[in-house]
PDB file of C-alpha atoms in Angstrom:
ATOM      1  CA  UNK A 189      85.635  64.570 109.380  1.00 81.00           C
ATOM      2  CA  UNK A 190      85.719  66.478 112.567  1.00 93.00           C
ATOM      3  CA  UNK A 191      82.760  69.022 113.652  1.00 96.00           C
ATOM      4  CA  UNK A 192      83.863  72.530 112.088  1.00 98.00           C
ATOM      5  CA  UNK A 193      86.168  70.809 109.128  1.00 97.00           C
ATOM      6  CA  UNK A 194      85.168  72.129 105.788  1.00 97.00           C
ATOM      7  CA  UNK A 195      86.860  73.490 102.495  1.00 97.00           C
ATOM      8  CA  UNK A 196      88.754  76.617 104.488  1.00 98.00           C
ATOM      9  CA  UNK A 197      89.694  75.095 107.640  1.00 98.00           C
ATOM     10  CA  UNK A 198      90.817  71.521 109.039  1.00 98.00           C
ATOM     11  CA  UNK A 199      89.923  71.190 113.055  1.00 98.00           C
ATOM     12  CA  UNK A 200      92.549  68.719 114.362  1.00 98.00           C
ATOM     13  CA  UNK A 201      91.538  66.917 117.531  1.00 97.00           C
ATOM     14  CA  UNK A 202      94.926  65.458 119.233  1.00 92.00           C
ATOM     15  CA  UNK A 203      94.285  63.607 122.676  1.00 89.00           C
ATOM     16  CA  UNK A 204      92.053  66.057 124.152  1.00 94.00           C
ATOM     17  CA  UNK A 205      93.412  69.235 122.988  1.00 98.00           C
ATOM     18  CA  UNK A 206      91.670  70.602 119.772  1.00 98.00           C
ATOM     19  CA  UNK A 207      92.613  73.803 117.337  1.00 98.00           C
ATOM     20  CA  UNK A 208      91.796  74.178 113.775  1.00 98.00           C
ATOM     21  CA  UNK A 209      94.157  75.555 110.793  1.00 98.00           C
ATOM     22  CA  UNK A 210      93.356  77.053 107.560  1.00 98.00           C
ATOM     23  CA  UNK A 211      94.396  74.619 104.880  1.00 98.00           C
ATOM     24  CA  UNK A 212      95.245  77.499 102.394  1.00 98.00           C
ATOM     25  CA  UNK A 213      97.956  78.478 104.815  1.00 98.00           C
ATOM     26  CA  UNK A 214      98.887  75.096 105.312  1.00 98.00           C
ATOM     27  CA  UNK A 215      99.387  74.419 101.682  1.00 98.00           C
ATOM     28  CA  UNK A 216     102.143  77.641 101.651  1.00 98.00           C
ATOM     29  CA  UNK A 217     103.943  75.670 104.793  1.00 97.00           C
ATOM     30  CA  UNK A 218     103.193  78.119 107.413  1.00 98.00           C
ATOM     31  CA  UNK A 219     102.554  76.890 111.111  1.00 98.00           C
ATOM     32  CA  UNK A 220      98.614  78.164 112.105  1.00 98.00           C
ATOM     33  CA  UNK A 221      96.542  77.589 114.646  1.00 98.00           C
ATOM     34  CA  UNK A 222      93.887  78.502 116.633  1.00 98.00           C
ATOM     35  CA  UNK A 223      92.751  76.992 119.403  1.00 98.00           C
ATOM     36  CA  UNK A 224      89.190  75.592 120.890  1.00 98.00           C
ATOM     37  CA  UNK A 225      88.504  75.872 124.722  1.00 98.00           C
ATOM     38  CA  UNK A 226      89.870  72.138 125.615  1.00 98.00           C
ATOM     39  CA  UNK A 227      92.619  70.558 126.029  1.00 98.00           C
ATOM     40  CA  UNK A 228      94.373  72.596 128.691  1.00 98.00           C
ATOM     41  CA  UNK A 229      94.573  72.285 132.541  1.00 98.00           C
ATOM     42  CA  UNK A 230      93.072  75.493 133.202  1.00 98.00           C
ATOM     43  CA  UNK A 231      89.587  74.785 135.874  1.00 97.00           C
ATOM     44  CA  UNK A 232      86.371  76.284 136.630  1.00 95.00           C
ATOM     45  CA  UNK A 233      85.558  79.182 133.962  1.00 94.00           C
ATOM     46  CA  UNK A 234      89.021  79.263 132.441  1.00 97.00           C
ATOM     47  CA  UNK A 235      88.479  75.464 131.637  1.00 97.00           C
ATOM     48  CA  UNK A 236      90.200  74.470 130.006  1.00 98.00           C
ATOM     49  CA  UNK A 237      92.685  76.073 127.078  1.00 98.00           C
ATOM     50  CA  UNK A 238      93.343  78.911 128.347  1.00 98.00           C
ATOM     51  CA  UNK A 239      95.821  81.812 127.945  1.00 98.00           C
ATOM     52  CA  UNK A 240      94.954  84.621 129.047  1.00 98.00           C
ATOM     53  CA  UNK A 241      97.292  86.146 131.269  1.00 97.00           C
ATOM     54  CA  UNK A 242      95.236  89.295 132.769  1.00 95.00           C
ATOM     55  CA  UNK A 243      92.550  87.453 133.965  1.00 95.00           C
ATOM     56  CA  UNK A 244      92.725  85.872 137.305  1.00 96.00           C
ATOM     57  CA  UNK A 245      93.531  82.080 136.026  1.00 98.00           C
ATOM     58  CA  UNK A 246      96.460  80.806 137.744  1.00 98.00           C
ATOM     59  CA  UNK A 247      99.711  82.119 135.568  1.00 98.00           C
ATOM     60  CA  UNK A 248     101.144  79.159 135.814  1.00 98.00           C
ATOM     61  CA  UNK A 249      98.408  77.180 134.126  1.00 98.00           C
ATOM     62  CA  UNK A 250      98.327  79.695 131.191  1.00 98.00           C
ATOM     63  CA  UNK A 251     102.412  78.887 131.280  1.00 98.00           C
ATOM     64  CA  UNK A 252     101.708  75.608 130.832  1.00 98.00           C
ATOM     65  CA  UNK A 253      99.010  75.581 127.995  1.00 98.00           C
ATOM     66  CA  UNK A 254     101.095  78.285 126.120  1.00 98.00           C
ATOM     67  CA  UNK A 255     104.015  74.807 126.064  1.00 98.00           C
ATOM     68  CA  UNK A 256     101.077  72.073 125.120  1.00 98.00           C
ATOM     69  CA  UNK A 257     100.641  73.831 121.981  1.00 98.00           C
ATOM     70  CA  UNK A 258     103.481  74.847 121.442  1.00 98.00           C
ATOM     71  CA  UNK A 259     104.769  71.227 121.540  1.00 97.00           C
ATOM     72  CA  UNK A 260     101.549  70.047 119.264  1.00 97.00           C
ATOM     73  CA  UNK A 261     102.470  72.487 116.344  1.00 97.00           C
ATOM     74  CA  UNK A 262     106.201  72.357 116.548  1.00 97.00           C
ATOM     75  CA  UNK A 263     106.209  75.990 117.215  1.00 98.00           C
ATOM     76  CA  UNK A 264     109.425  77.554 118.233  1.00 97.00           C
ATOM     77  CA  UNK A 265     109.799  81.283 120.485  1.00 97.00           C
ATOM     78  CA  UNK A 266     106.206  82.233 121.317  1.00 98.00           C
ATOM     79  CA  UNK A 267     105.752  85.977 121.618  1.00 98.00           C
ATOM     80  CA  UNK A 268     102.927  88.240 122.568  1.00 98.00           C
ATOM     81  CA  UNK A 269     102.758  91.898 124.234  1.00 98.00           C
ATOM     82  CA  UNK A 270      99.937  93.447 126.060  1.00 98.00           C
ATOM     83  CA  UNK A 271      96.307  93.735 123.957  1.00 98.00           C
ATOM     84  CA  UNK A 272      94.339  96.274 124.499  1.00 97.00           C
ATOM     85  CA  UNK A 273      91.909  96.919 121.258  1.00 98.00           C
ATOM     86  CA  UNK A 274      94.799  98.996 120.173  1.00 98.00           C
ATOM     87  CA  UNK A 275      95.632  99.554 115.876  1.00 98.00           C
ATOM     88  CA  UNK A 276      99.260  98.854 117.167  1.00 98.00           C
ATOM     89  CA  UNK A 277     101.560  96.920 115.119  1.00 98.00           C
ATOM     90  CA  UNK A 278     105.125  95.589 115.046  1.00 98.00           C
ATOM     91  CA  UNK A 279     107.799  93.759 113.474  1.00 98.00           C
ATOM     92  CA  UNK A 280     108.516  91.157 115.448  1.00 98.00           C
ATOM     93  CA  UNK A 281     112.288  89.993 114.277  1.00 98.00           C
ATOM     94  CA  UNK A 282     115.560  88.794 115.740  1.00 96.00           C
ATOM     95  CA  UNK A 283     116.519  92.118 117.579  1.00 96.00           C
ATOM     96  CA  UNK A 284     113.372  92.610 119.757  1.00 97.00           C
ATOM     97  CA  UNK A 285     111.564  88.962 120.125  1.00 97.00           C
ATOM     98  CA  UNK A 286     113.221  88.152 123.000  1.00 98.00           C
ATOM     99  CA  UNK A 287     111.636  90.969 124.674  1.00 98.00           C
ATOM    100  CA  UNK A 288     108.286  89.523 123.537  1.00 98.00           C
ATOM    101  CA  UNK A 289     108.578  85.820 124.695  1.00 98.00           C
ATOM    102  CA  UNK A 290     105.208  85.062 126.379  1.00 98.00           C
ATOM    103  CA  UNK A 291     106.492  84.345 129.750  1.00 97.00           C
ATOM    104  CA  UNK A 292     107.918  87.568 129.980  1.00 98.00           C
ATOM    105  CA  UNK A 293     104.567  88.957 130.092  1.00 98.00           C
ATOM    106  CA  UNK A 294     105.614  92.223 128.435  1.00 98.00           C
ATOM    107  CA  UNK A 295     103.277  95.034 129.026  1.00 98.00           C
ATOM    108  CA  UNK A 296     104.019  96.868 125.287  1.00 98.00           C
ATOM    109  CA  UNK A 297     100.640  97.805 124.007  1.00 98.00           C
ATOM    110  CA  UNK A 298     100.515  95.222 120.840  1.00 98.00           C
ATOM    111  CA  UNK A 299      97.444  94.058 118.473  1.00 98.00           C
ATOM    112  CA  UNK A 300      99.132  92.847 115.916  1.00 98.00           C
ATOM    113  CA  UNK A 301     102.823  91.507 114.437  1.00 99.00           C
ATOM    114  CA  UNK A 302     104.774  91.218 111.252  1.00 98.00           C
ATOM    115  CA  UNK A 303     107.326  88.596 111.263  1.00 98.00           C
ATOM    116  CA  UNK A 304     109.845  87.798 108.161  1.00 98.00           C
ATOM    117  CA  UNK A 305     112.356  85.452 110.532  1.00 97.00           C
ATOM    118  CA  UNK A 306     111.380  81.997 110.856  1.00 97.00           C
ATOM    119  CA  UNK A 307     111.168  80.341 114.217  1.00 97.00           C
ATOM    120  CA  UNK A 308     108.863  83.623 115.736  1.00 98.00           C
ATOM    121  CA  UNK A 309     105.509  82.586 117.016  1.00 98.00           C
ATOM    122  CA  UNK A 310     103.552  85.635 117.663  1.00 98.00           C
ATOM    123  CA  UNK A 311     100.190  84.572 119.786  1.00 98.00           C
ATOM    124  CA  UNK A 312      96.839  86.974 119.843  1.00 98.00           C
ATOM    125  CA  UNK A 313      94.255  86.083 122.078  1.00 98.00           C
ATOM    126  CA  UNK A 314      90.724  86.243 121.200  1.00 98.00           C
ATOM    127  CA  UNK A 315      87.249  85.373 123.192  1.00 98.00           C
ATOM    128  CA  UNK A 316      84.810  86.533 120.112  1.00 98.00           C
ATOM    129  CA  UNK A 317      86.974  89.465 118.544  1.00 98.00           C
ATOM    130  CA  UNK A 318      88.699  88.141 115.207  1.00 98.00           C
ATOM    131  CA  UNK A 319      91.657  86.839 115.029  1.00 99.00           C
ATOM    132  CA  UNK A 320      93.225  87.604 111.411  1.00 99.00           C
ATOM    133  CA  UNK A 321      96.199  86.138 109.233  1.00 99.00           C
ATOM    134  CA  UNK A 322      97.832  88.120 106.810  1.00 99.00           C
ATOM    135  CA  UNK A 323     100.147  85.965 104.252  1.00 99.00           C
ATOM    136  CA  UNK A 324     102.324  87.752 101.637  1.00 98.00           C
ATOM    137  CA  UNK A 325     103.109  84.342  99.448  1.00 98.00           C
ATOM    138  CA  UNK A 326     105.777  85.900  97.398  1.00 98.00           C
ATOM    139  CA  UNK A 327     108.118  87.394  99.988  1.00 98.00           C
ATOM    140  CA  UNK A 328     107.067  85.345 102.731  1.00 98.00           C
ATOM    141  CA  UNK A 329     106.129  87.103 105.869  1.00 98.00           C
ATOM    142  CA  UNK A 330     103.344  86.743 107.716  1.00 98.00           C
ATOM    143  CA  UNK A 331     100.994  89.421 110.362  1.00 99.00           C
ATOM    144  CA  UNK A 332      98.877  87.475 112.898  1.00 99.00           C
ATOM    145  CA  UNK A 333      96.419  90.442 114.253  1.00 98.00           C
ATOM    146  CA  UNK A 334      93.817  90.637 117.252  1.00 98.00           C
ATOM    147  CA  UNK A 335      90.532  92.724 115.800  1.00 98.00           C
ATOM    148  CA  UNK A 336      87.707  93.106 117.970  1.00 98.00           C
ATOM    149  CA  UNK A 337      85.418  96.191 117.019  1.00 98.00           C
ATOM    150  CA  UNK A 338      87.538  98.101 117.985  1.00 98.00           C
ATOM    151  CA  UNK A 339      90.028  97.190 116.008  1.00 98.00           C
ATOM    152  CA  UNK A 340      87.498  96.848 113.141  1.00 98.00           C
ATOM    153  CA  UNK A 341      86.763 100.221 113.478  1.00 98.00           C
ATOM    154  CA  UNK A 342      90.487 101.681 113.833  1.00 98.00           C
ATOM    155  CA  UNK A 343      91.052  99.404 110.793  1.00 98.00           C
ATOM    156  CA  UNK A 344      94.182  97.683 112.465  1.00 98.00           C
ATOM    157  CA  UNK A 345      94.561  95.054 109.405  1.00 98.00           C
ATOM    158  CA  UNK A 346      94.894  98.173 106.744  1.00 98.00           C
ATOM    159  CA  UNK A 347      97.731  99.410 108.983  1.00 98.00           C
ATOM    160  CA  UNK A 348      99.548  95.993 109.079  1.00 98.00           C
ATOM    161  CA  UNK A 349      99.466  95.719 105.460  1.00 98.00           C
ATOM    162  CA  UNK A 350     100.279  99.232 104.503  1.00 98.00           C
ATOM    163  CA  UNK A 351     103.675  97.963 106.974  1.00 98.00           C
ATOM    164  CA  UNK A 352     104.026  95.095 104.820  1.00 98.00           C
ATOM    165  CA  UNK A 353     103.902  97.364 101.746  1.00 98.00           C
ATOM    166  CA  UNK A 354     106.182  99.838 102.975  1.00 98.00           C
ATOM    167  CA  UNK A 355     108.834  97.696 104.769  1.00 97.00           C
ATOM    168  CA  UNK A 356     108.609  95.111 102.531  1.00 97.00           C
ATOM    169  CA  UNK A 357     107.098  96.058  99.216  1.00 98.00           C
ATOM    170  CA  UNK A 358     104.535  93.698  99.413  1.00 98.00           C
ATOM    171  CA  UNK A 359     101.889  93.610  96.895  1.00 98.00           C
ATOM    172  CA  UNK A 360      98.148  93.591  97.890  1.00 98.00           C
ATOM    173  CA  UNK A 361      97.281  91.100  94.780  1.00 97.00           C
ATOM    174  CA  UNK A 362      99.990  88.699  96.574  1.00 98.00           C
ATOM    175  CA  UNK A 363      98.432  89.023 100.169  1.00 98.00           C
ATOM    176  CA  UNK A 364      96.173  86.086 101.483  1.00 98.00           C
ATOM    177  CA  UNK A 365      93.486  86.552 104.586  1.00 98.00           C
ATOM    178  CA  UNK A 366      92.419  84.575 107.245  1.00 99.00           C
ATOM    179  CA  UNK A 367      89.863  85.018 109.006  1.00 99.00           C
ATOM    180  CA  UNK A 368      89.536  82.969 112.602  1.00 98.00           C
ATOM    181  CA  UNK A 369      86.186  81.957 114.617  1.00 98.00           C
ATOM    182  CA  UNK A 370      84.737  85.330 116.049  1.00 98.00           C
ATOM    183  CA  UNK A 371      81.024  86.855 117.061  1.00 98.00           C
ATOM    184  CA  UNK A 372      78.820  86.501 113.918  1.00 98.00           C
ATOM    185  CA  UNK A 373      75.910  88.997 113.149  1.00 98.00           C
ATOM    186  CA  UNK A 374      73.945  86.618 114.356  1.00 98.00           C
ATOM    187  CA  UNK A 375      74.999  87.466 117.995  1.00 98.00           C
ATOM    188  CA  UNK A 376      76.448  90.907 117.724  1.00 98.00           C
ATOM    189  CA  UNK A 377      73.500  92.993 118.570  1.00 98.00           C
ATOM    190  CA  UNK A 378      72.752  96.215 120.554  1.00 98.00           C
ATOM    191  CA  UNK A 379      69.876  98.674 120.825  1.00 97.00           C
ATOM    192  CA  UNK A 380      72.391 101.631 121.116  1.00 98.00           C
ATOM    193  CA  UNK A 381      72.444 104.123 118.721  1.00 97.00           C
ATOM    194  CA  UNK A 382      75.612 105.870 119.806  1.00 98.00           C
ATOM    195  CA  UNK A 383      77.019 102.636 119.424  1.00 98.00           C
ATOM    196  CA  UNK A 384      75.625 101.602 116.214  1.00 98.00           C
ATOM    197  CA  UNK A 385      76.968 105.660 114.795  1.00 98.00           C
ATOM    198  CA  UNK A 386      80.570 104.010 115.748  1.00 98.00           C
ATOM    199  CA  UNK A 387      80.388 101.934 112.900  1.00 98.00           C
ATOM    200  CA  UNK A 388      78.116 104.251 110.428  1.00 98.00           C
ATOM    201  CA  UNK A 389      80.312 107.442 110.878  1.00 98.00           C
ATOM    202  CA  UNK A 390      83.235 105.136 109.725  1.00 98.00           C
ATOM    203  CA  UNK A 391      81.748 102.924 107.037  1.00 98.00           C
ATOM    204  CA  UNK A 392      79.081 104.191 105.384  1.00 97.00           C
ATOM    205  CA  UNK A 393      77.664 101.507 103.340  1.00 98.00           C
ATOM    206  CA  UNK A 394      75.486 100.220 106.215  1.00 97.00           C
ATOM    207  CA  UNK A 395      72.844  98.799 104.074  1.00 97.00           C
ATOM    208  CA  UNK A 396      75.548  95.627 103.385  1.00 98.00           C
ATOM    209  CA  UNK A 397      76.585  94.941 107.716  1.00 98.00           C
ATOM    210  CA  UNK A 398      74.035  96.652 109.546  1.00 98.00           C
ATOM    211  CA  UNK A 399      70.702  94.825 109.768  1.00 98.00           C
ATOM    212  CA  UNK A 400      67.313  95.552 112.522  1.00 97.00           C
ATOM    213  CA  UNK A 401      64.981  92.911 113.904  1.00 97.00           C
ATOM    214  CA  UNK A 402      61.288  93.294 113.935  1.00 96.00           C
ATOM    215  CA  UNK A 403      61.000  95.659 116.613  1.00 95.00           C
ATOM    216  CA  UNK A 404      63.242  98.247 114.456  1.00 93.00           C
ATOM    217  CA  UNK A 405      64.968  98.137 117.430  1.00 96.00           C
ATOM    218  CA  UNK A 406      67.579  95.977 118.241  1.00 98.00           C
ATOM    219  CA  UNK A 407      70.022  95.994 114.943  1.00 98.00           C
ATOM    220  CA  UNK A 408      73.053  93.867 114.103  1.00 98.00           C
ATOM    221  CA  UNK A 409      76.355  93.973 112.727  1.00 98.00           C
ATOM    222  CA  UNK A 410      78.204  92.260 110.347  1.00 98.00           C
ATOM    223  CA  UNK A 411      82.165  92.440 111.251  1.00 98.00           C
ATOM    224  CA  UNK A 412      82.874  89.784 109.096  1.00 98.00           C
ATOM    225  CA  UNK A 413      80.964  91.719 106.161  1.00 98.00           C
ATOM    226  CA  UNK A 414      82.719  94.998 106.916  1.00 98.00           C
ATOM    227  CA  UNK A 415      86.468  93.458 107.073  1.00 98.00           C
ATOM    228  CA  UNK A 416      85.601  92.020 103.811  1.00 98.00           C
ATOM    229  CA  UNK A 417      84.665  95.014 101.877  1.00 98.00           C
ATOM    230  CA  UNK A 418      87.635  96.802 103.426  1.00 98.00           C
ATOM    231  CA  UNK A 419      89.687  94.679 101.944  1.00 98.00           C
ATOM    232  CA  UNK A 420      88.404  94.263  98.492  1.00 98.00           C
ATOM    233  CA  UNK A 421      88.140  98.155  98.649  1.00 98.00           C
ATOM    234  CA  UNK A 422      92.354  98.117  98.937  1.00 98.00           C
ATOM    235  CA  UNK A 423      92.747  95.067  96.476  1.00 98.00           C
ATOM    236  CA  UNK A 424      92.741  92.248  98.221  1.00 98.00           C
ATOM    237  CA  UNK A 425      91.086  89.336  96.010  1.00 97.00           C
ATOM    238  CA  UNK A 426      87.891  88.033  96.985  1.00 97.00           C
ATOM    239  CA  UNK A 427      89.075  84.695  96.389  1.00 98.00           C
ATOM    240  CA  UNK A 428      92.036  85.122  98.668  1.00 98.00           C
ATOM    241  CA  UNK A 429      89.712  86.075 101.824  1.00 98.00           C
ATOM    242  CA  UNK A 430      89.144  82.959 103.757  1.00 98.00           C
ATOM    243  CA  UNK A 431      87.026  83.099 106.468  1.00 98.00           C
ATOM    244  CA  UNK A 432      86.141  80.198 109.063  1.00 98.00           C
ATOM    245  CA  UNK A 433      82.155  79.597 109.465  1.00 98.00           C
ATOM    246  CA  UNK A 434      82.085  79.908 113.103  1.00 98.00           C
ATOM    247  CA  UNK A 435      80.387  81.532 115.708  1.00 98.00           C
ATOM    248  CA  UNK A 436      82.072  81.569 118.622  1.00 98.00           C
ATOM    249  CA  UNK A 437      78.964  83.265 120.626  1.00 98.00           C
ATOM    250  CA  UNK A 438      77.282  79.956 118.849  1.00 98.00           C
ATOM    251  CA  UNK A 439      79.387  77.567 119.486  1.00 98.00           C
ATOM    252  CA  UNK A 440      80.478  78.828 123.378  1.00 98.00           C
ATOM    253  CA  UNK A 441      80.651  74.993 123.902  1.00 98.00           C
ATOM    254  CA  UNK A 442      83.622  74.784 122.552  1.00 98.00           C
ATOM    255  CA  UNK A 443      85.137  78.245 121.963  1.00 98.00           C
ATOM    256  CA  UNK A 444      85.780  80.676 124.926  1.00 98.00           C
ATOM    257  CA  UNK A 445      82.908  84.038 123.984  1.00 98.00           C
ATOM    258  CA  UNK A 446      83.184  87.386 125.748  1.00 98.00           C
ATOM    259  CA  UNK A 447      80.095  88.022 125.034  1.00 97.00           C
ATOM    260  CA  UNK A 448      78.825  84.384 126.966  1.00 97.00           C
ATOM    261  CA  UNK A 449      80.644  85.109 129.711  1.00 97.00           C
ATOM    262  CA  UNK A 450      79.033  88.258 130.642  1.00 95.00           C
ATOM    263  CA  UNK A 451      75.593  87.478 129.644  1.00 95.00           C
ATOM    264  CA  UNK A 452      75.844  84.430 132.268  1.00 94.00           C
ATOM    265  CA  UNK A 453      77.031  87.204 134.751  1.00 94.00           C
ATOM    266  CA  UNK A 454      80.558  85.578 135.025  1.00 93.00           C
ATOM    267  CA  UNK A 455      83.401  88.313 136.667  1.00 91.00           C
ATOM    268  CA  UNK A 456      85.835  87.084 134.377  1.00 97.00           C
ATOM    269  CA  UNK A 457      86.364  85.328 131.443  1.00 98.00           C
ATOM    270  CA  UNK A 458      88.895  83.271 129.225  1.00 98.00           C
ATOM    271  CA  UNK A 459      90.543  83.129 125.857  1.00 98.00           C
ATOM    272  CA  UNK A 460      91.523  81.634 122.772  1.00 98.00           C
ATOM    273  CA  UNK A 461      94.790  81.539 121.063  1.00 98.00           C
ATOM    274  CA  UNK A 462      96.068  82.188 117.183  1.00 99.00           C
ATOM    275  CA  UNK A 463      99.724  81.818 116.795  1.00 99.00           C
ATOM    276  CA  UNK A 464     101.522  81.633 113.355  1.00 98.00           C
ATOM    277  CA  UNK A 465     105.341  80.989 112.744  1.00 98.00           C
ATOM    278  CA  UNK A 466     107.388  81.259 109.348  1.00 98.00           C
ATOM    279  CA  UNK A 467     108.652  77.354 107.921  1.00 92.00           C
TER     280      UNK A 467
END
């Protein structure tokens, strides 16, 4: 068994290029992944996996490890707009993807896509922010959203699945959740209080995701916590949230971390990928 396999996800090493998949999403058929930091020819802080395409990596190297997983998985058209901590969302379908394909480098302000066609591989890129799967498993469509606190906070994965209700008349007691590799309250700290009222002027059950060290100063927060009791509070099943046990602040070895990057003074930094496509 590989280093972060366990009962929610499988971590696949192939040659040297490494991603993990949740197995309940595997068991419905649909293509998942998201990546580790190797495996790519990306150098220096980018090294190696990289795709992110606003950084100052070469392009062409993010062209190139956007096609070595994409041959690994089997995935088809891979799609992505511009991120930018937005609660943006789209259906991605037949009319607009090829507006979308990655190396078009679309500058549409995008978090998060719907997709009901097969053969559409929306990517989101993440470097400790969640990366979140959405699976209706009785109509068959699929969201693939990018949630850093932001996001969290704007509560981008309510408005995907109210568009799944609405456009599709899906049913929150049919909708799965994945939850990828992300900052864990172990590392997401501050000492801010403005910032810390960002999260208690929106959810105000801090006493579950909001925790202080010993010097009553420096508190943390529990993302992970707070995505979970959003989504029980709209229906979801507790048994159909699956998140991955991973740090990624932790385990900066092997997954790119924001948050690493800029505590090691780095100018830039590099990112992760979570694509999903329709069988």
């Amino acid at each position: 068994m590989n280093k972060y396999e366990d009962d929610e996800i499988l971590h696949v090493k192939a040659g040297g290029l490494e991603y993990i998949q949740f197995k309940v999403l595997n068991k419905y058929n649909v293509k998942n992944c998201i990546t580790l930091k190797h495996g790519g020819v990306s150098t220096d802080e980018y090294s190696s996996l990289n795709f992110r395409t606003v950084g100052n990596d070469k392009i062409e190297n993010v062209f190139k490890n956007v096609e070595i997983i994409k041959k690994a998985i089997g995935f088809n058209e891979i799609c992505k707009g511009k991120q930018d901590h937005t609660d943006n969302v789209i259906i991605l379908d037949e009319n607009n993807k090829d507006e979308y394909k990655f190396e078009k480098l679309n500058t549409t302000l995008v978090d998060g896509y719907i997709i009901k066609d097969k053969g559409i591989a929306p990517l989101v890129t993440v470097a400790d922010c969640n990366p979140i799967i959405i699976y209706d498993i009785k109509n068959n469509i699929v969201a693939n959203i990018h949630a850093g606190w932001k996001g969290v906070i704007n509560k981008i994965y309510i408005n995907a699945i109210n568009i799944m209700k609405e456009k599709y008349n899906s049913k929150v007691e049919d909708l799965i959740v994945c939850i990828g590799p992300s900052i864990r309250k172990c590392c997401f700290t501050s000492k801010e209080e403005s910032f810390k009222e960002k999260f208690t002027n929106v959810f105000k059950y801090q006493d579950k995701y909001l925790t202080y060290e010993d010097d009553k100063e420096t508190f943390h927060i529990d993302l992970i916590e707070i995505l979970k009791t959003e989504l029980k509070n709209i229906g979801i099943k507790e048994e159909n949230i699956h998140v991955a046990n991973i740090c990624t602040r932790c385990e900066c070895d092997n997954f790119f971390s924001y948050r690493k990057a800029t505590q090691s003074g780095k100018k830039d930094y590099a990112t992760m990928a979570c694509i999903v496509e329709l069988n």
